C-alpha cells in the first residue's frame, strides 16, 4: 500500500499546486477525487493486483523448491559424509555450493522481478486512470480535477465537488469495455 500512496501523494501535491496557482477565485468547473478510493475500487487495479499476486506466488514457489532441494541435498550429504571418499566429499560440497549460489541468485532475481512487475503494473494502471480522467474532464467540462489523499493535502472541500463515484462508474465501465 505504501508504494501507491507515495505516487498518489506526489500527484495530489502537483495538482493542488496547479489548482492554487491558477484557479483560486475563478468560477471554473472544478471537482475532486479521492485518489485512494479511485485506485482501490478500480477494476483494472484489482485485476492487475490479482495478476501480480499470482506471479509473486509462482516465483515464491520456485524459490521454495530451490530451498527444499538444497536442504534435501545437504541432509543427504550430512548422512553420507563419513562414508564418502575425500574426492567424493569435495565433489558433493561443490554441488552444494553451486545450489546455494543458485538459490541466492534466484532470491535476488525474485526481489528484482517483484519490484519491476509492481512498477510496471502501477504505471499501466496509472496511465489507464489518467487517460480516462482526462477524457471525462473534457467531456464534462471540468477545468480542473484535484486528487486528494488521506495525507491531508486538501483540508476542506465541498462534498458536492466530490466526483469520485462518477469517475469510478465510468472508469470501471470503460475498463470492462476494453
CSV table of N, CA and C in Angstrom, one decimal:
chain,number,residue,atom,x,y,z
A,1,UNK,N,0.8,-1.2,0.0
A,1,UNK,CA,0.0,0.0,0.0
A,1,UNK,C,0.8,1.3,0.0
A,2,UNK,N,2.0,1.2,0.6
A,2,UNK,CA,2.9,2.4,0.7
A,2,UNK,C,3.3,2.8,-0.7
A,3,UNK,N,3.6,1.8,-1.6
A,3,UNK,CA,4.2,2.2,-2.9
A,3,UNK,C,3.2,3.1,-3.7
A,4,UNK,N,1.9,2.8,-3.7
A,4,UNK,CA,1.0,3.6,-4.4
A,4,UNK,C,0.7,4.9,-3.7
A,5,UNK,N,0.8,4.8,-2.4
A,5,UNK,CA,0.5,6.0,-1.6
A,5,UNK,C,1.5,7.1,-1.9
A,6,UNK,N,2.7,6.8,-2.1
A,6,UNK,CA,3.7,7.8,-2.5
A,6,UNK,C,3.4,8.4,-3.8
A,7,UNK,N,3.0,7.6,-4.8
A,7,UNK,CA,2.7,8.0,-6.1
A,7,UNK,C,1.5,9.0,-6.0
A,8,UNK,N,0.5,8.5,-5.3
A,8,UNK,CA,-0.8,9.3,-5.2
A,8,UNK,C,-0.5,10.6,-4.5
A,9,UNK,N,0.3,10.6,-3.5
A,9,UNK,CA,0.6,11.9,-2.7
A,9,UNK,C,1.3,12.9,-3.6
A,10,UNK,N,2.3,12.4,-4.4
A,10,UNK,CA,3.0,13.3,-5.3
A,10,UNK,C,2.1,13.8,-6.4
A,11,UNK,N,1.3,13.0,-7.0
A,11,UNK,CA,0.3,13.5,-8.0
A,11,UNK,C,-0.6,14.5,-7.4
A,12,UNK,N,-1.1,14.3,-6.2
A,12,UNK,CA,-2.0,15.2,-5.5
A,12,UNK,C,-1.4,16.5,-5.2
A,13,UNK,N,-0.2,16.5,-4.8
A,13,UNK,CA,0.5,17.7,-4.5
A,13,UNK,C,0.7,18.6,-5.7
A,14,UNK,N,1.1,17.9,-6.8
A,14,UNK,CA,1.2,18.7,-8.1
A,14,UNK,C,-0.1,19.3,-8.5
A,15,UNK,N,-1.2,18.5,-8.4
A,15,UNK,CA,-2.5,19.0,-8.8
A,15,UNK,C,-2.9,20.2,-7.9
A,16,UNK,N,-2.6,20.1,-6.6
A,16,UNK,CA,-3.0,21.1,-5.7
A,16,UNK,C,-2.2,22.4,-6.0
A,17,UNK,N,-1.0,22.3,-6.3
A,17,UNK,CA,-0.2,23.5,-6.6
A,17,UNK,C,-0.7,24.1,-7.9
A,18,UNK,N,-1.0,23.3,-8.8
A,18,UNK,CA,-1.6,23.9,-10.1
A,18,UNK,C,-2.9,24.6,-9.8
A,19,UNK,N,-3.7,23.9,-9.0
A,19,UNK,CA,-5.0,24.5,-8.6
A,19,UNK,C,-4.9,25.8,-7.9
A,20,UNK,N,-4.0,25.8,-6.9
A,20,UNK,CA,-3.9,27.1,-6.1
A,20,UNK,C,-3.3,28.2,-7.0
A,21,UNK,N,-2.4,27.9,-7.9
A,21,UNK,CA,-1.8,29.0,-8.7
A,21,UNK,C,-2.6,29.5,-9.8
A,22,UNK,N,-3.5,28.6,-10.3
A,22,UNK,CA,-4.3,29.0,-11.5
A,22,UNK,C,-5.8,29.3,-11.2
A,23,UNK,N,-6.4,28.7,-10.2
A,23,UNK,CA,-7.8,28.7,-10.2
A,23,UNK,C,-8.5,29.3,-8.9
A,24,UNK,N,-7.7,29.8,-8.0
A,24,UNK,CA,-8.3,30.4,-6.8
A,24,UNK,C,-9.1,31.6,-7.2
A,25,UNK,N,-10.3,31.7,-6.8
A,25,UNK,CA,-11.2,32.8,-7.1
A,25,UNK,C,-11.8,32.7,-8.5
A,26,UNK,N,-11.5,31.7,-9.2
A,26,UNK,CA,-12.0,31.6,-10.5
A,26,UNK,C,-13.4,30.8,-10.4
A,27,UNK,N,-14.2,31.0,-11.4
A,27,UNK,CA,-15.5,30.3,-11.4
A,27,UNK,C,-15.6,29.1,-12.3
A,28,UNK,N,-14.5,28.6,-12.6
A,28,UNK,CA,-14.4,27.4,-13.5
A,28,UNK,C,-14.9,26.2,-12.8
A,29,UNK,N,-15.4,25.2,-13.6
A,29,UNK,CA,-15.9,24.0,-13.0
A,29,UNK,C,-14.7,23.1,-12.5
A,30,UNK,N,-14.8,22.8,-11.2
A,30,UNK,CA,-13.8,22.0,-10.6
A,30,UNK,C,-14.4,20.9,-9.8
A,31,UNK,N,-13.6,19.8,-9.6
A,31,UNK,CA,-14.1,18.7,-8.8
A,31,UNK,C,-12.9,18.1,-8.1
A,32,UNK,N,-13.1,17.2,-7.2
A,32,UNK,CA,-12.0,16.5,-6.6
A,32,UNK,C,-12.4,15.0,-6.5
A,33,UNK,N,-11.3,14.2,-6.4
A,33,UNK,CA,-11.4,12.8,-6.4
A,33,UNK,C,-10.6,12.2,-5.2
A,34,UNK,N,-11.1,11.2,-4.6
A,34,UNK,CA,-10.4,10.5,-3.5
A,34,UNK,C,-9.5,9.5,-4.2
A,35,UNK,N,-8.2,9.9,-4.4
A,35,UNK,CA,-7.3,9.1,-5.1
A,35,UNK,C,-7.2,7.6,-4.6
A,36,UNK,N,-7.2,7.4,-3.3
A,36,UNK,CA,-7.1,6.1,-2.8
A,36,UNK,C,-8.3,5.2,-3.2
A,37,UNK,N,-9.4,5.8,-3.0
A,37,UNK,CA,-10.7,5.0,-3.3
A,37,UNK,C,-10.7,4.8,-4.8
A,38,UNK,N,-10.3,5.8,-5.6
A,38,UNK,CA,-10.4,5.6,-7.1
A,38,UNK,C,-9.5,4.4,-7.5
A,39,UNK,N,-8.3,4.4,-6.9
A,39,UNK,CA,-7.3,3.3,-7.2
A,39,UNK,C,-7.8,2.0,-6.7
A,40,UNK,N,-8.2,1.9,-5.5
A,40,UNK,CA,-8.5,0.6,-4.9
A,40,UNK,C,-9.8,0.0,-5.4
A,41,UNK,N,-10.8,0.9,-5.8
A,41,UNK,CA,-12.0,0.4,-6.3
A,41,UNK,C,-12.1,0.3,-7.9
A,42,UNK,N,-11.0,0.6,-8.5
A,42,UNK,CA,-10.9,0.5,-10.0
A,42,UNK,C,-10.6,-1.0,-10.3
A,43,UNK,N,-11.5,-1.5,-11.2
A,43,UNK,CA,-11.4,-2.9,-11.5
A,43,UNK,C,-10.1,-3.3,-12.2
A,44,UNK,N,-9.6,-2.3,-13.0
A,44,UNK,CA,-8.3,-2.5,-13.6
A,44,UNK,C,-7.2,-2.7,-12.6
A,45,UNK,N,-7.2,-2.0,-11.5
A,45,UNK,CA,-6.2,-2.2,-10.4
A,45,UNK,C,-6.4,-3.5,-9.7
A,46,UNK,N,-7.7,-3.9,-9.5
A,46,UNK,CA,-8.0,-5.1,-8.8
A,46,UNK,C,-7.4,-6.3,-9.6
A,47,UNK,N,-7.7,-6.2,-10.9
A,47,UNK,CA,-7.2,-7.3,-11.8
A,47,UNK,C,-5.7,-7.3,-11.9
A,48,UNK,N,-5.1,-6.2,-12.0
A,48,UNK,CA,-3.6,-6.1,-12.0
A,48,UNK,C,-3.0,-6.6,-10.7
A,49,UNK,N,-3.6,-6.3,-9.6
A,49,UNK,CA,-3.2,-6.8,-8.3
A,49,UNK,C,-3.3,-8.3,-8.2
A,50,UNK,N,-4.4,-8.8,-8.7
A,50,UNK,CA,-4.6,-10.3,-8.7
A,50,UNK,C,-3.5,-11.0,-9.6
A,51,UNK,N,-3.2,-10.4,-10.8
A,51,UNK,CA,-2.2,-10.9,-11.6
A,51,UNK,C,-0.8,-10.9,-11.0
A,52,UNK,N,-0.6,-9.8,-10.3
A,52,UNK,CA,0.7,-9.6,-9.6
A,52,UNK,C,0.9,-10.6,-8.5
A,53,UNK,N,-0.2,-10.9,-7.8
A,53,UNK,CA,-0.1,-11.8,-6.7
A,53,UNK,C,0.1,-13.2,-7.2
A,54,UNK,N,-0.5,-13.6,-8.3
A,54,UNK,CA,-0.3,-14.9,-8.9
A,54,UNK,C,1.1,-15.1,-9.3
A,55,UNK,N,1.7,-14.1,-10.0
A,55,UNK,CA,3.1,-14.1,-10.4
A,55,UNK,C,4.0,-14.2,-9.2
A,56,UNK,N,3.7,-13.4,-8.2
A,56,UNK,CA,4.5,-13.4,-7.0
A,56,UNK,C,4.5,-14.8,-6.3
A,57,UNK,N,3.3,-15.4,-6.3
A,57,UNK,CA,3.2,-16.7,-5.7
A,57,UNK,C,4.0,-17.8,-6.5
A,58,UNK,N,3.9,-17.7,-7.8
A,58,UNK,CA,4.6,-18.6,-8.6
A,58,UNK,C,6.1,-18.5,-8.4
A,59,UNK,N,6.6,-17.2,-8.4
A,59,UNK,CA,8.0,-17.0,-8.2
A,59,UNK,C,8.5,-17.5,-6.8
A,60,UNK,N,7.6,-17.3,-5.8
A,60,UNK,CA,7.9,-17.7,-4.4
A,60,UNK,C,7.9,-19.3,-4.4
A,61,UNK,N,7.0,-19.9,-5.1
A,61,UNK,CA,7.0,-21.4,-5.1
A,61,UNK,C,8.3,-21.9,-5.7
A,62,UNK,N,8.8,-21.3,-6.8
A,62,UNK,CA,10.0,-21.7,-7.4
A,62,UNK,C,11.2,-21.6,-6.4
A,63,UNK,N,11.2,-20.5,-5.6
A,63,UNK,CA,12.2,-20.3,-4.6
A,63,UNK,C,12.1,-21.4,-3.5
A,64,UNK,N,10.9,-21.7,-3.1
A,64,UNK,CA,10.7,-22.7,-2.1
A,64,UNK,C,11.3,-24.1,-2.6
A,65,UNK,N,11.0,-24.4,-3.9
A,65,UNK,CA,11.5,-25.6,-4.5
A,65,UNK,C,13.1,-25.7,-4.5
A,66,UNK,N,13.7,-24.6,-4.8
A,66,UNK,CA,15.2,-24.5,-4.8
A,66,UNK,C,15.7,-24.7,-3.3
A,67,UNK,N,15.0,-24.1,-2.4
A,67,UNK,CA,15.4,-24.2,-1.0
A,67,UNK,C,15.2,-25.6,-0.5
A,68,UNK,N,14.1,-26.3,-0.8
A,68,UNK,CA,13.9,-27.7,-0.5
A,68,UNK,C,14.9,-28.6,-1.0
A,69,UNK,N,15.3,-28.3,-2.3
A,69,UNK,CA,16.3,-29.1,-3.0
A,69,UNK,C,17.6,-29.0,-2.3
A,70,UNK,N,18.0,-27.8,-1.9
A,70,UNK,CA,19.3,-27.5,-1.2
A,70,UNK,C,19.3,-28.2,0.1
A,71,UNK,N,18.2,-28.1,0.9
A,71,UNK,CA,18.1,-28.7,2.2
A,71,UNK,C,18.2,-30.2,2.1
A,72,UNK,N,17.5,-30.8,1.1
A,72,UNK,CA,17.5,-32.2,1.0
A,72,UNK,C,18.9,-32.7,0.6
A,73,UNK,N,19.5,-32.0,-0.3
A,73,UNK,CA,20.9,-32.3,-0.7
A,73,UNK,C,21.9,-32.2,0.5
A,74,UNK,N,21.7,-31.2,1.3
A,74,UNK,CA,22.6,-31.0,2.4
A,74,UNK,C,22.4,-32.2,3.5
A,75,UNK,N,21.1,-32.5,3.7
A,75,UNK,CA,20.8,-33.6,4.7
A,75,UNK,C,21.4,-34.9,4.2
A,76,UNK,N,21.2,-35.2,2.9
A,76,UNK,CA,21.7,-36.4,2.3
A,76,UNK,C,23.3,-36.4,2.4
A,77,UNK,N,23.9,-35.3,2.1
A,77,UNK,CA,25.3,-35.2,2.2
A,77,UNK,C,25.8,-35.4,3.7
A,78,UNK,N,25.1,-34.8,4.6
A,78,UNK,CA,25.5,-35.0,6.0
A,78,UNK,C,25.4,-36.5,6.5
A,79,UNK,N,24.4,-37.1,6.0
A,79,UNK,CA,24.2,-38.5,6.4
A,79,UNK,C,25.2,-39.5,5.7
A,80,UNK,N,25.7,-39.1,4.5
A,80,UNK,CA,26.6,-40.0,3.8
A,80,UNK,C,28.1,-39.5,3.9
A,81,UNK,N,28.3,-38.4,4.5
A,81,UNK,CA,29.6,-37.7,4.5
A,81,UNK,C,30.7,-38.6,5.0
A,82,UNK,N,30.5,-39.3,6.1
A,82,UNK,CA,31.5,-40.2,6.7
A,82,UNK,C,31.9,-41.3,5.8
A,83,UNK,N,31.0,-41.8,5.0
A,83,UNK,CA,31.3,-42.9,4.2
A,83,UNK,C,31.8,-42.5,2.8
A,84,UNK,N,31.9,-41.3,2.5
A,84,UNK,CA,32.4,-40.8,1.2
A,84,UNK,C,33.9,-40.6,1.2
A,85,UNK,N,34.5,-40.8,0.1
A,85,UNK,CA,35.9,-40.6,-0.1
A,85,UNK,C,36.2,-39.0,-0.1
A,86,UNK,N,37.4,-38.6,0.2
A,86,UNK,CA,37.7,-37.2,0.2
A,86,UNK,C,37.4,-36.6,-1.1
A,87,UNK,N,37.7,-37.3,-2.2
A,87,UNK,CA,37.4,-36.7,-3.5
A,87,UNK,C,35.9,-36.6,-3.7
A,88,UNK,N,35.1,-37.6,-3.3
A,88,UNK,CA,33.7,-37.5,-3.5
A,88,UNK,C,33.1,-36.4,-2.6
A,89,UNK,N,33.6,-36.2,-1.4
A,89,UNK,CA,33.2,-35.2,-0.5
A,89,UNK,C,33.3,-33.8,-1.1
A,90,UNK,N,34.5,-33.6,-1.7
A,90,UNK,CA,34.8,-32.3,-2.4
A,90,UNK,C,33.7,-32.1,-3.5
A,91,UNK,N,33.5,-33.1,-4.3
A,91,UNK,CA,32.5,-33.0,-5.4
A,91,UNK,C,31.1,-32.7,-4.8
A,92,UNK,N,30.7,-33.3,-3.8
A,92,UNK,CA,29.4,-33.1,-3.2
A,92,UNK,C,29.3,-31.7,-2.6
A,93,UNK,N,30.4,-31.2,-2.0
A,93,UNK,CA,30.5,-29.9,-1.4
A,93,UNK,C,30.4,-28.8,-2.5
A,94,UNK,N,31.0,-29.1,-3.7
A,94,UNK,CA,30.9,-28.2,-4.8
A,94,UNK,C,29.5,-28.1,-5.3
A,95,UNK,N,28.8,-29.2,-5.4
A,95,UNK,CA,27.4,-29.3,-5.8
A,95,UNK,C,26.6,-28.5,-4.8
A,96,UNK,N,26.8,-28.7,-3.5
A,96,UNK,CA,26.0,-27.9,-2.5
A,96,UNK,C,26.3,-26.4,-2.6
A,97,UNK,N,27.6,-26.0,-2.9
A,97,UNK,CA,27.9,-24.6,-3.0
A,97,UNK,C,27.2,-24.0,-4.3
A,98,UNK,N,27.2,-24.8,-5.3
A,98,UNK,CA,26.5,-24.4,-6.6
A,98,UNK,C,25.0,-24.2,-6.3
A,99,UNK,N,24.4,-25.1,-5.6
A,99,UNK,CA,23.0,-25.0,-5.3
A,99,UNK,C,22.7,-23.8,-4.4
A,100,UNK,N,23.6,-23.6,-3.5
A,100,UNK,CA,23.4,-22.4,-2.6
A,100,UNK,C,23.5,-21.1,-3.3
A,101,UNK,N,24.5,-21.0,-4.2
A,101,UNK,CA,24.7,-19.8,-5.0
A,101,UNK,C,23.5,-19.6,-6.0
A,102,UNK,N,23.1,-20.7,-6.5
A,102,UNK,CA,21.9,-20.6,-7.4
A,102,UNK,C,20.7,-20.1,-6.7
A,103,UNK,N,20.5,-20.5,-5.4
A,103,UNK,CA,19.4,-20.1,-4.6
A,103,UNK,C,19.5,-18.6,-4.3
A,104,UNK,N,20.7,-18.2,-3.9
A,104,UNK,CA,21.0,-16.7,-3.6
A,104,UNK,C,20.7,-15.9,-4.8
A,105,UNK,N,21.1,-16.3,-6.0
A,105,UNK,CA,20.9,-15.6,-7.2
A,105,UNK,C,19.4,-15.5,-7.5
A,106,UNK,N,18.7,-16.6,-7.3
A,106,UNK,CA,17.2,-16.7,-7.6
A,106,UNK,C,16.5,-15.8,-6.6
A,107,UNK,N,16.9,-15.7,-5.4
A,107,UNK,CA,16.3,-14.7,-4.4
A,107,UNK,C,16.5,-13.3,-4.9
A,108,UNK,N,17.7,-13.0,-5.4
A,108,UNK,CA,17.9,-11.6,-5.9
A,108,UNK,C,17.0,-11.3,-7.1
A,109,UNK,N,17.0,-12.3,-8.0
A,109,UNK,CA,16.1,-12.1,-9.2
A,109,UNK,C,14.6,-12.0,-8.8
A,110,UNK,N,14.2,-12.7,-7.8
A,110,UNK,CA,12.9,-12.7,-7.3
A,110,UNK,C,12.5,-11.3,-6.8
A,111,UNK,N,13.4,-10.7,-6.0
A,111,UNK,CA,13.2,-9.3,-5.5
A,111,UNK,C,13.2,-8.3,-6.6
A,112,UNK,N,14.1,-8.4,-7.5
A,112,UNK,CA,14.1,-7.5,-8.7
A,112,UNK,C,12.8,-7.7,-9.5
A,113,UNK,N,12.4,-8.9,-9.8
A,113,UNK,CA,11.2,-9.2,-10.6
A,113,UNK,C,10.0,-8.6,-9.9
A,114,UNK,N,9.9,-8.8,-8.6
A,114,UNK,CA,8.7,-8.3,-7.9
A,114,UNK,C,8.6,-6.8,-8.0
A,115,UNK,N,9.7,-6.1,-7.8
A,115,UNK,CA,9.7,-4.7,-7.9
A,115,UNK,C,9.4,-4.2,-9.3
A,116,UNK,N,10.0,-4.8,-10.3
A,116,UNK,CA,9.8,-4.4,-11.7
A,116,UNK,C,8.4,-4.7,-12.1
A,117,UNK,N,7.8,-5.8,-11.7
A,117,UNK,CA,6.4,-6.1,-12.1
A,117,UNK,C,5.5,-5.2,-11.4
A,118,UNK,N,5.7,-4.9,-10.1
A,118,UNK,CA,4.9,-3.9,-9.4
A,118,UNK,C,4.9,-2.6,-10.1
A,119,UNK,N,6.1,-2.1,-10.4
A,119,UNK,CA,6.3,-0.8,-11.1
A,119,UNK,C,5.5,-0.8,-12.4
A,120,UNK,N,5.7,-1.9,-13.2
A,120,UNK,CA,5.0,-2.0,-14.5
A,120,UNK,C,3.5,-1.9,-14.4
A,121,UNK,N,3.0,-2.7,-13.4
A,121,UNK,CA,1.5,-2.7,-13.2
A,121,UNK,C,1.0,-1.4,-12.7
A,122,UNK,N,1.7,-0.8,-11.8
A,122,UNK,CA,1.2,0.5,-11.3
A,122,UNK,C,1.3,1.6,-12.4
A,123,UNK,N,2.3,1.6,-13.2
A,123,UNK,CA,2.4,2.5,-14.3
A,123,UNK,C,1.2,2.3,-15.3
A,124,UNK,N,1.0,1.0,-15.6
A,124,UNK,CA,-0.1,0.7,-16.5
A,124,UNK,C,-1.5,1.2,-16.0
A,125,UNK,N,-1.7,0.9,-14.7
A,125,UNK,CA,-3.0,1.3,-14.1
A,125,UNK,C,-3.1,2.8,-14.0
A,126,UNK,N,-2.0,3.5,-13.6
A,126,UNK,CA,-2.0,5.0,-13.5
A,126,UNK,C,-2.3,5.6,-14.9
A,127,UNK,N,-1.7,5.0,-15.9
A,127,UNK,CA,-1.9,5.5,-17.3
A,127,UNK,C,-3.4,5.4,-17.7
A,128,UNK,N,-4.0,4.2,-17.4
A,128,UNK,CA,-5.4,4.0,-17.7
A,128,UNK,C,-6.3,5.0,-17.0
A,129,UNK,N,-6.0,5.3,-15.7
A,129,UNK,CA,-6.8,6.2,-14.9
A,129,UNK,C,-6.6,7.6,-15.5
A,130,UNK,N,-5.4,8.0,-15.8
A,130,UNK,CA,-5.1,9.3,-16.3
A,130,UNK,C,-5.8,9.6,-17.6
A,131,UNK,N,-5.7,8.6,-18.5
A,131,UNK,CA,-6.4,8.8,-19.8
A,131,UNK,C,-7.9,9.0,-19.6
A,132,UNK,N,-8.5,8.1,-18.8
A,132,UNK,CA,-9.9,8.2,-18.6
A,132,UNK,C,-10.3,9.5,-17.9
A,133,UNK,N,-9.6,10.0,-16.9
A,133,UNK,CA,-9.9,11.2,-16.2
A,133,UNK,C,-9.8,12.4,-17.1
A,134,UNK,N,-8.8,12.4,-18.0
A,134,UNK,CA,-8.6,13.5,-18.9
A,134,UNK,C,-9.8,13.5,-19.9
A,135,UNK,N,-10.2,12.4,-20.4
A,135,UNK,CA,-11.4,12.3,-21.3
A,135,UNK,C,-12.6,12.7,-20.6
A,136,UNK,N,-12.8,12.2,-19.4
A,136,UNK,CA,-14.0,12.6,-18.6
A,136,UNK,C,-14.1,14.1,-18.4
A,137,UNK,N,-13.0,14.7,-18.0
A,137,UNK,CA,-12.9,16.1,-17.7
A,137,UNK,C,-13.3,16.9,-18.9
A,138,UNK,N,-12.8,16.5,-20.0
A,138,UNK,CA,-13.1,17.3,-21.3
A,138,UNK,C,-14.6,17.1,-21.6
A,139,UNK,N,-15.1,15.9,-21.5
A,139,UNK,CA,-16.5,15.6,-21.9
A,139,UNK,C,-17.5,16.3,-20.9
A,140,UNK,N,-17.1,16.4,-19.7
A,140,UNK,CA,-18.0,17.0,-18.7
A,140,UNK,C,-17.7,18.5,-18.4
A,141,UNK,N,-16.7,19.1,-19.1
A,141,UNK,CA,-16.5,20.5,-19.0
A,141,UNK,C,-15.7,20.9,-17.7
A,142,UNK,N,-15.0,20.0,-17.1
A,142,UNK,CA,-14.2,20.3,-16.0
A,142,UNK,C,-12.9,21.1,-16.4
A,143,UNK,N,-12.6,22.1,-15.7
A,143,UNK,CA,-11.4,22.9,-15.9
A,143,UNK,C,-10.3,22.2,-15.1
A,144,UNK,N,-10.7,21.7,-13.9
A,144,UNK,CA,-9.7,21.1,-13.0
A,144,UNK,C,-10.3,20.0,-12.2
A,145,UNK,N,-9.6,18.9,-12.1
A,145,UNK,CA,-10.0,17.8,-11.1
A,145,UNK,C,-8.8,17.6,-10.2
A,146,UNK,N,-9.0,17.8,-8.9
A,146,UNK,CA,-7.9,17.7,-8.0
A,146,UNK,C,-8.1,16.3,-7.3
A,147,UNK,N,-6.9,15.6,-7.1
A,147,UNK,CA,-6.9,14.4,-6.3
A,147,UNK,C,-6.6,14.6,-4.9
A,148,UNK,N,-7.3,14.0,-4.0
A,148,UNK,CA,-7.0,14.2,-2.6
A,148,UNK,C,-6.5,12.8,-2.0
A,149,UNK,N,-5.8,12.8,-0.9
A,149,UNK,CA,-5.3,11.6,-0.3
A,149,UNK,C,-5.6,11.7,1.2
A,150,UNK,N,-5.3,10.6,1.9
A,150,UNK,CA,-5.5,10.6,3.3
A,150,UNK,C,-4.5,11.4,4.1
A,151,UNK,N,-3.4,11.8,3.4
A,151,UNK,CA,-2.4,12.6,4.0
A,151,UNK,C,-2.8,14.0,4.2
A,152,UNK,N,-3.9,14.4,3.7
A,152,UNK,CA,-4.4,15.8,4.1
A,152,UNK,C,-3.9,16.9,3.2
A,153,UNK,N,-3.7,16.7,1.9
A,153,UNK,CA,-3.3,17.8,1.1
A,153,UNK,C,-4.4,18.8,0.9
A,154,UNK,N,-5.6,18.4,0.9
A,154,UNK,CA,-6.7,19.3,0.8
A,154,UNK,C,-7.4,19.2,2.2
A,155,UNK,N,-7.5,20.4,2.8
A,155,UNK,CA,-8.0,20.4,4.2
A,155,UNK,C,-9.6,20.5,4.2
A,156,UNK,N,-10.1,21.1,3.2
A,156,UNK,CA,-11.6,21.2,3.1
A,156,UNK,C,-12.0,21.3,1.6
A,157,UNK,N,-13.1,20.7,1.3
A,157,UNK,CA,-13.7,20.8,0.0
A,157,UNK,C,-15.2,20.5,0.2
A,158,UNK,N,-16.0,21.2,-0.6
A,158,UNK,CA,-17.4,20.9,-0.6
A,158,UNK,C,-17.7,19.5,-1.1
A,159,UNK,N,-18.5,18.8,-0.4
A,159,UNK,CA,-18.8,17.4,-0.8
A,159,UNK,C,-19.4,17.3,-2.1
A,160,UNK,N,-20.1,18.3,-2.5
A,160,UNK,CA,-20.8,18.3,-3.9
A,160,UNK,C,-19.7,18.3,-5.0
A,161,UNK,N,-18.5,18.7,-4.7
A,161,UNK,CA,-17.4,18.7,-5.7
A,161,UNK,C,-16.7,17.3,-5.8
A,162,UNK,N,-17.1,16.4,-4.9
A,162,UNK,CA,-16.5,15.0,-5.0
A,162,UNK,C,-17.1,14.3,-6.1
A,163,UNK,N,-16.3,14.0,-7.1
A,163,UNK,CA,-16.8,13.2,-8.3
A,163,UNK,C,-16.2,11.8,-8.4
A,164,UNK,N,-15.7,11.3,-7.3
A,164,UNK,CA,-15.0,10.0,-7.2
A,164,UNK,C,-16.0,8.9,-7.7
A,165,UNK,N,-17.2,8.9,-7.2
A,165,UNK,CA,-18.1,7.9,-7.6
A,165,UNK,C,-18.5,7.9,-9.1
A,166,UNK,N,-18.7,9.1,-9.6
A,166,UNK,CA,-18.9,9.2,-11.1
A,166,UNK,C,-17.8,8.7,-11.9
A,167,UNK,N,-16.6,9.1,-11.5
A,167,UNK,CA,-15.4,8.6,-12.2
A,167,UNK,C,-15.2,7.1,-12.1
A,168,UNK,N,-15.5,6.6,-10.9
A,168,UNK,CA,-15.3,5.1,-10.8
A,168,UNK,C,-16.3,4.4,-11.6
A,169,UNK,N,-17.5,4.8,-11.7
A,169,UNK,CA,-18.5,4.2,-12.5
A,169,UNK,C,-18.1,4.2,-14.0
A,170,UNK,N,-17.7,5.3,-14.4
A,170,UNK,CA,-17.3,5.5,-15.8
A,170,UNK,C,-16.0,4.7,-16.1
A,171,UNK,N,-15.0,4.8,-15.2
A,171,UNK,CA,-13.7,4.2,-15.3
A,171,UNK,C,-13.9,2.7,-15.4
A,172,UNK,N,-14.6,2.1,-14.5
A,172,UNK,CA,-14.9,0.7,-14.5
A,172,UNK,C,-15.6,0.2,-15.7
A,173,UNK,N,-16.6,1.0,-16.1
A,173,UNK,CA,-17.3,0.7,-17.3
A,173,UNK,C,-16.4,0.7,-18.5
A,174,UNK,N,-15.6,1.7,-18.6
A,174,UNK,CA,-14.6,1.8,-19.7
A,174,UNK,C,-13.6,0.6,-19.7
A,175,UNK,N,-13.2,0.2,-18.5
A,175,UNK,CA,-12.3,-0.9,-18.3
A,175,UNK,C,-13.0,-2.2,-18.8
A,176,UNK,N,-14.2,-2.4,-18.4
A,176,UNK,CA,-14.9,-3.6,-18.7
A,176,UNK,C,-15.1,-3.7,-20.2
A,177,UNK,N,-15.2,-2.5,-20.9
A,177,UNK,CA,-15.4,-2.5,-22.3
A,177,UNK,C,-14.2,-2.7,-23.1
A,178,UNK,N,-13.0,-2.7,-22.4
A,178,UNK,CA,-11.8,-2.9,-23.2
A,178,UNK,C,-11.6,-4.2,-23.8
